[in-house]
Amino acid sequence: MEFINVLVAAAVGFGVGAVWYGVLSKPWMEVSGVEVGADGKPANNANPMPYIMGFLAMVLVAGMMRHVFELSDIETMGKGLVSGFGIGLFLAAPWLMICYGFAGRPSKLLLIDGGYAALGSAAIGLILTAF
């Protein structure tokens, strides 16, 4: 049953990303350097691999968060939400900060991608503790 919770949490985290990047697609494309096609969408939009890899990454994140939550006795939705947000904001986003800093990437990209890490992790934490 826990595996199903992990899959649902991963799907919700992935869905948060779809909404987040849907809303912030224009500024993200401007600062990410992704190649844009004539239709104004990313050139690799039809390639399924980024979506497959993205979902697999969400499964890994949700699975590890479930493990940490179990070991830390995080059982309420409030604790799951706050703990997930903390994981995204204080673990994932700083890691992006290091990578983006050395790569010379724009701060705006860090805010967009780091924001998704924080909100996506919060959503995963909420779902993991909802069942």
Coordinates of N, CA and C in Angstrom, one line a residue:
M1 N 0.8 -1.2 0.0 CA 0.0 0.0 0.0 C 0.9 1.3 0.0
E2 N 2.0 1.2 0.7 CA 2.9 2.4 0.7 C 3.4 2.8 -0.6
F3 N 3.6 1.8 -1.5 CA 4.1 2.0 -2.8 C 3.1 2.8 -3.6
I4 N 1.8 2.5 -3.4 CA 0.7 3.3 -4.1 C 0.7 4.7 -3.6
N5 N 0.9 4.9 -2.3 CA 1.0 6.3 -1.8 C 2.2 7.0 -2.4
V6 N 3.3 6.4 -2.6 CA 4.5 7.0 -3.2 C 4.1 7.4 -4.6
L7 N 3.5 6.5 -5.4 CA 3.1 6.8 -6.8 C 2.2 8.0 -6.8
V8 N 1.2 8.0 -6.0 CA 0.2 9.1 -6.0 C 0.9 10.4 -5.6
A9 N 1.8 10.4 -4.6 CA 2.5 11.6 -4.2 C 3.4 12.0 -5.3
A10 N 4.0 11.1 -6.0 CA 4.9 11.5 -7.2 C 4.1 12.1 -8.3
A11 N 2.9 11.6 -8.5 CA 2.0 12.1 -9.6 C 1.6 13.5 -9.2
V12 N 1.3 13.7 -7.9 CA 0.9 15.1 -7.5 C 2.1 16.1 -7.6
G13 N 3.3 15.6 -7.2 CA 4.4 16.5 -7.3 C 4.7 16.8 -8.8
F14 N 4.5 15.8 -9.7 CA 4.7 16.1 -11.1 C 3.6 17.0 -11.6
G15 N 2.4 16.9 -11.1 CA 1.3 17.8 -11.5 C 1.6 19.2 -11.1
V16 N 2.1 19.4 -9.9 CA 2.5 20.7 -9.4 C 3.5 21.3 -10.4
G17 N 4.4 20.5 -10.8 CA 5.4 21.0 -11.8 C 4.7 21.5 -13.1
A18 N 3.8 20.7 -13.6 CA 3.1 21.0 -14.8 C 2.4 22.4 -14.7
V19 N 1.7 22.6 -13.5 CA 1.0 23.9 -13.3 C 2.1 25.0 -13.1
W20 N 3.1 24.8 -12.3 CA 4.2 25.8 -12.0 C 4.8 26.3 -13.3
Y21 N 5.3 25.3 -14.1 CA 6.0 25.7 -15.3 C 5.0 26.1 -16.4
G22 N 3.8 25.7 -16.3 CA 2.8 26.2 -17.3 C 2.6 27.7 -17.0
V23 N 2.5 28.1 -15.8 CA 2.3 29.5 -15.4 C 3.6 30.3 -15.7
L24 N 4.7 29.7 -15.4 CA 6.0 30.5 -15.5 C 6.8 30.1 -16.8
S25 N 6.1 29.5 -17.8 CA 6.8 29.0 -19.0 C 7.6 30.1 -19.7
K26 N 7.0 31.3 -19.9 CA 7.7 32.3 -20.6 C 9.0 32.8 -19.9
P27 N 8.9 33.2 -18.6 CA 10.2 33.6 -18.0 C 11.2 32.4 -17.9
W28 N 10.7 31.2 -17.7 CA 11.6 30.1 -17.6 C 12.3 29.8 -18.9
M29 N 11.6 29.9 -20.0 CA 12.2 29.7 -21.3 C 13.3 30.8 -21.6
E30 N 13.0 32.0 -21.1 CA 13.9 33.1 -21.4 C 15.2 32.9 -20.6
V31 N 15.1 32.5 -19.3 CA 16.3 32.4 -18.5 C 17.0 31.0 -18.5
S32 N 16.3 30.0 -19.0 CA 16.9 28.7 -19.0 C 17.8 28.4 -20.2
G33 N 17.6 29.2 -21.2 CA 18.4 28.9 -22.4 C 17.9 27.8 -23.3
V34 N 16.7 27.2 -22.9 CA 16.2 26.1 -23.7 C 15.9 26.6 -25.1
E35 N 16.1 25.8 -26.1 CA 15.8 26.1 -27.5 C 14.3 26.1 -27.7
V36 N 13.8 27.2 -28.3 CA 12.4 27.4 -28.5 C 12.1 27.2 -30.0
G37 N 11.0 26.5 -30.3 CA 10.6 26.3 -31.7 C 9.8 27.5 -32.2
A38 N 9.4 27.4 -33.5 CA 8.7 28.4 -34.1 C 7.3 28.7 -33.4
D39 N 6.8 27.6 -32.8 CA 5.5 27.8 -32.1 C 5.6 28.4 -30.7
G40 N 6.8 28.8 -30.3 CA 7.1 29.4 -29.0 C 7.2 28.5 -27.9
K41 N 7.2 27.2 -28.1 CA 7.3 26.1 -27.1 C 8.7 25.6 -27.2
P42 N 9.2 24.9 -26.1 CA 10.5 24.3 -26.1 C 10.6 23.3 -27.3
A43 N 11.8 23.4 -28.0 CA 12.0 22.6 -29.2 C 11.8 21.1 -28.9
N44 N 12.1 20.6 -27.7 CA 12.1 19.2 -27.4 C 10.7 18.8 -26.8
N45 N 9.7 19.7 -27.0 CA 8.4 19.5 -26.4 C 7.8 18.1 -26.7
A46 N 8.0 17.6 -27.9 CA 7.4 16.3 -28.3 C 8.2 15.1 -27.8
N47 N 9.4 15.3 -27.3 CA 10.3 14.3 -26.8 C 9.7 13.8 -25.5
P48 N 9.3 12.5 -25.4 CA 8.8 12.0 -24.1 C 9.8 11.8 -23.0
M49 N 11.1 11.8 -23.3 CA 12.1 11.4 -22.3 C 12.2 12.4 -21.1
P50 N 12.1 13.7 -21.3 CA 12.1 14.6 -20.2 C 11.0 14.4 -19.2
Y51 N 9.8 14.0 -19.8 CA 8.6 13.8 -18.9 C 8.8 12.4 -18.2
I52 N 9.3 11.4 -18.9 CA 9.5 10.1 -18.2 C 10.5 10.3 -17.1
M53 N 11.6 10.9 -17.4 CA 12.7 11.1 -16.4 C 12.2 12.0 -15.3
G54 N 11.4 13.0 -15.6 CA 10.8 13.8 -14.5 C 9.9 13.0 -13.6
F55 N 9.1 12.1 -14.2 CA 8.2 11.3 -13.3 C 9.0 10.3 -12.5
L56 N 10.0 9.7 -13.1 CA 10.8 8.8 -12.3 C 11.6 9.5 -11.2
A57 N 12.0 10.7 -11.5 CA 12.6 11.5 -10.4 C 11.7 11.8 -9.3
M58 N 10.4 12.1 -9.6 CA 9.4 12.3 -8.6 C 9.2 11.1 -7.7
V59 N 9.2 9.9 -8.4 CA 9.0 8.6 -7.6 C 10.2 8.4 -6.7
L60 N 11.4 8.7 -7.1 CA 12.6 8.6 -6.2 C 12.5 9.6 -5.1
V61 N 12.1 10.8 -5.3 CA 12.0 11.8 -4.3 C 10.9 11.4 -3.3
A62 N 9.7 11.1 -3.8 CA 8.6 10.7 -2.9 C 8.9 9.4 -2.1
G63 N 9.6 8.5 -2.7 CA 10.0 7.3 -2.0 C 11.0 7.6 -0.9
M64 N 12.0 8.4 -1.1 CA 12.9 8.8 -0.1 C 12.3 9.6 1.0
M65 N 11.4 10.5 0.6 CA 10.6 11.3 1.6 C 9.8 10.4 2.5
R66 N 9.1 9.4 1.9 CA 8.3 8.5 2.7 C 9.2 7.8 3.7
H67 N 10.4 7.4 3.3 CA 11.4 6.7 4.2 C 11.8 7.6 5.3
V68 N 12.1 8.9 5.0 CA 12.5 9.8 6.0 C 11.4 10.1 7.0
F69 N 10.2 10.3 6.4 CA 9.0 10.6 7.2 C 8.7 9.4 8.2
E70 N 8.9 8.2 7.7 CA 8.7 7.0 8.6 C 9.7 7.0 9.7
L71 N 10.9 7.2 9.4 CA 12.0 7.2 10.4 C 11.8 8.4 11.4
S72 N 11.3 9.5 10.9 CA 11.2 10.7 11.8 C 9.8 10.8 12.4
D73 N 9.0 9.9 12.2 CA 7.6 9.9 12.8 C 6.8 11.1 12.4
I74 N 6.9 11.4 11.1 CA 6.1 12.5 10.6 C 4.8 11.9 10.0
E75 N 3.7 12.1 10.7 CA 2.5 11.4 10.4 C 1.3 12.3 10.1
T76 N 1.3 13.5 10.5 CA 0.2 14.4 10.2 C 0.4 15.2 8.9
M77 N -0.7 15.6 8.3 CA -0.6 16.3 7.1 C 0.1 17.7 7.3
G78 N -0.1 18.3 8.4 CA 0.6 19.6 8.6 C 2.1 19.4 8.7
K79 N 2.5 18.3 9.4 CA 3.9 18.0 9.5 C 4.5 17.6 8.2
G80 N 3.7 16.9 7.4 CA 4.1 16.4 6.1 C 4.3 17.6 5.1
L81 N 3.4 18.5 5.2 CA 3.5 19.7 4.3 C 4.7 20.6 4.7
V82 N 4.9 20.9 6.0 CA 6.0 21.7 6.4 C 7.3 21.0 6.2
S83 N 7.4 19.7 6.5 CA 8.6 19.0 6.3 C 9.0 18.9 4.8
G84 N 8.0 18.6 4.0 CA 8.2 18.6 2.5 C 8.7 19.9 2.0
F85 N 8.1 21.0 2.5 CA 8.5 22.3 2.1 C 9.9 22.6 2.5
G86 N 10.3 22.2 3.7 CA 11.6 22.3 4.2 C 12.6 21.5 3.4
I87 N 12.3 20.3 3.0 CA 13.2 19.5 2.2 C 13.5 20.2 0.9
G88 N 12.4 20.7 0.2 CA 12.6 21.4 -1.0 C 13.4 22.7 -0.9
L89 N 13.0 23.5 0.1 CA 13.6 24.8 0.3 C 15.0 24.8 0.9
F90 N 15.3 23.8 1.8 CA 16.6 23.8 2.5 C 17.5 22.7 2.1
L91 N 17.1 21.8 1.2 CA 18.0 20.7 0.7 C 18.1 20.8 -0.9
A92 N 17.0 20.8 -1.5 CA 17.0 20.8 -3.0 C 17.4 22.1 -3.6
A93 N 16.8 23.2 -3.1 CA 17.0 24.5 -3.7 C 18.5 25.0 -3.5
P94 N 19.1 24.7 -2.3 CA 20.5 25.1 -2.2 C 21.4 24.3 -3.1
W95 N 21.0 23.1 -3.3 CA 21.8 22.3 -4.2 C 21.8 22.9 -5.6
L96 N 20.6 23.3 -6.0 CA 20.5 24.0 -7.3 C 21.3 25.3 -7.3
M97 N 21.3 26.0 -6.2 CA 22.1 27.2 -6.0 C 23.6 27.0 -6.3
I98 N 24.1 25.9 -5.8 CA 25.5 25.6 -6.0 C 25.7 25.3 -7.5
C99 N 24.9 24.4 -8.1 CA 25.1 24.1 -9.5 C 24.9 25.3 -10.4
Y100 N 23.9 26.1 -10.2 CA 23.6 27.2 -11.0 C 24.7 28.3 -10.8
G101 N 25.2 28.5 -9.6 CA 26.2 29.5 -9.3 C 27.5 29.2 -10.1
F102 N 27.9 27.9 -10.1 CA 29.1 27.6 -10.8 C 28.9 27.6 -12.3
A103 N 27.7 27.3 -12.7 CA 27.4 27.3 -14.2 C 27.1 28.7 -14.7
G104 N 27.0 29.7 -13.8 CA 26.7 31.0 -14.2 C 25.3 31.2 -14.7
R105 N 24.4 30.4 -14.2 CA 23.0 30.5 -14.6 C 22.3 31.7 -13.8
P106 N 21.3 32.3 -14.4 CA 20.6 33.5 -13.8 C 19.9 33.2 -12.5
S107 N 19.9 34.1 -11.6 CA 19.2 34.0 -10.3 C 17.8 33.7 -10.5
K108 N 17.2 34.3 -11.6 CA 15.7 34.1 -11.8 C 15.4 32.6 -12.1
L109 N 16.4 31.9 -12.7 CA 16.2 30.5 -13.0 C 16.2 29.8 -11.7
L110 N 17.1 30.1 -10.8 CA 17.1 29.5 -9.4 C 15.8 29.7 -8.7
L111 N 15.2 30.9 -8.8 CA 14.0 31.2 -8.1 C 12.8 30.4 -8.7
I112 N 12.8 30.2 -10.0 CA 11.8 29.4 -10.6 C 11.9 27.9 -10.3
D113 N 13.1 27.4 -10.5 CA 13.3 26.0 -10.3 C 13.3 25.6 -8.8
G114 N 13.9 26.5 -8.0 CA 13.9 26.3 -6.5 C 12.5 26.4 -5.9
G115 N 11.7 27.3 -6.5 CA 10.3 27.4 -6.1 C 9.6 26.2 -6.3
Y116 N 9.8 25.6 -7.5 CA 9.2 24.3 -7.8 C 9.6 23.2 -6.8
A117 N 10.9 23.2 -6.5 CA 11.5 22.2 -5.6 C 10.8 22.3 -4.3
A118 N 10.6 23.5 -3.8 CA 9.9 23.7 -2.5 C 8.4 23.4 -2.5
L119 N 7.7 23.9 -3.5 CA 6.3 23.6 -3.6 C 6.0 22.1 -4.0
G120 N 6.8 21.6 -4.9 CA 6.6 20.2 -5.2 C 6.8 19.2 -4.1
S121 N 7.9 19.5 -3.3 CA 8.2 18.7 -2.1 C 7.1 18.9 -1.1
A122 N 6.6 20.1 -0.9 CA 5.5 20.3 0.1 C 4.3 19.5 -0.3
A123 N 3.9 19.5 -1.6 CA 2.8 18.7 -2.1 C 3.0 17.2 -1.9
I124 N 4.2 16.7 -2.1 CA 4.5 15.3 -1.9 C 4.4 15.0 -0.4
G125 N 4.9 15.8 0.4 CA 4.8 15.6 1.9 C 3.4 15.6 2.4
L126 N 2.6 16.5 1.8 CA 1.2 16.5 2.2 C 0.5 15.2 1.8
I127 N 0.7 14.7 0.6 CA 0.0 13.5 0.1 C 0.5 12.3 0.9
L128 N 1.8 12.2 1.1 CA 2.4 11.1 1.8 C 1.8 10.9 3.2
T129 N 1.4 12.0 3.8 CA 0.8 11.9 5.2 C -0.7 11.9 5.2
A130 N -1.3 12.0 4.0 CA -2.8 12.0 3.9 C -3.4 10.6 4.0
F131 N -2.6 9.6 3.8 CA -3.1 8.2 3.8 C -2.6 7.4 4.9

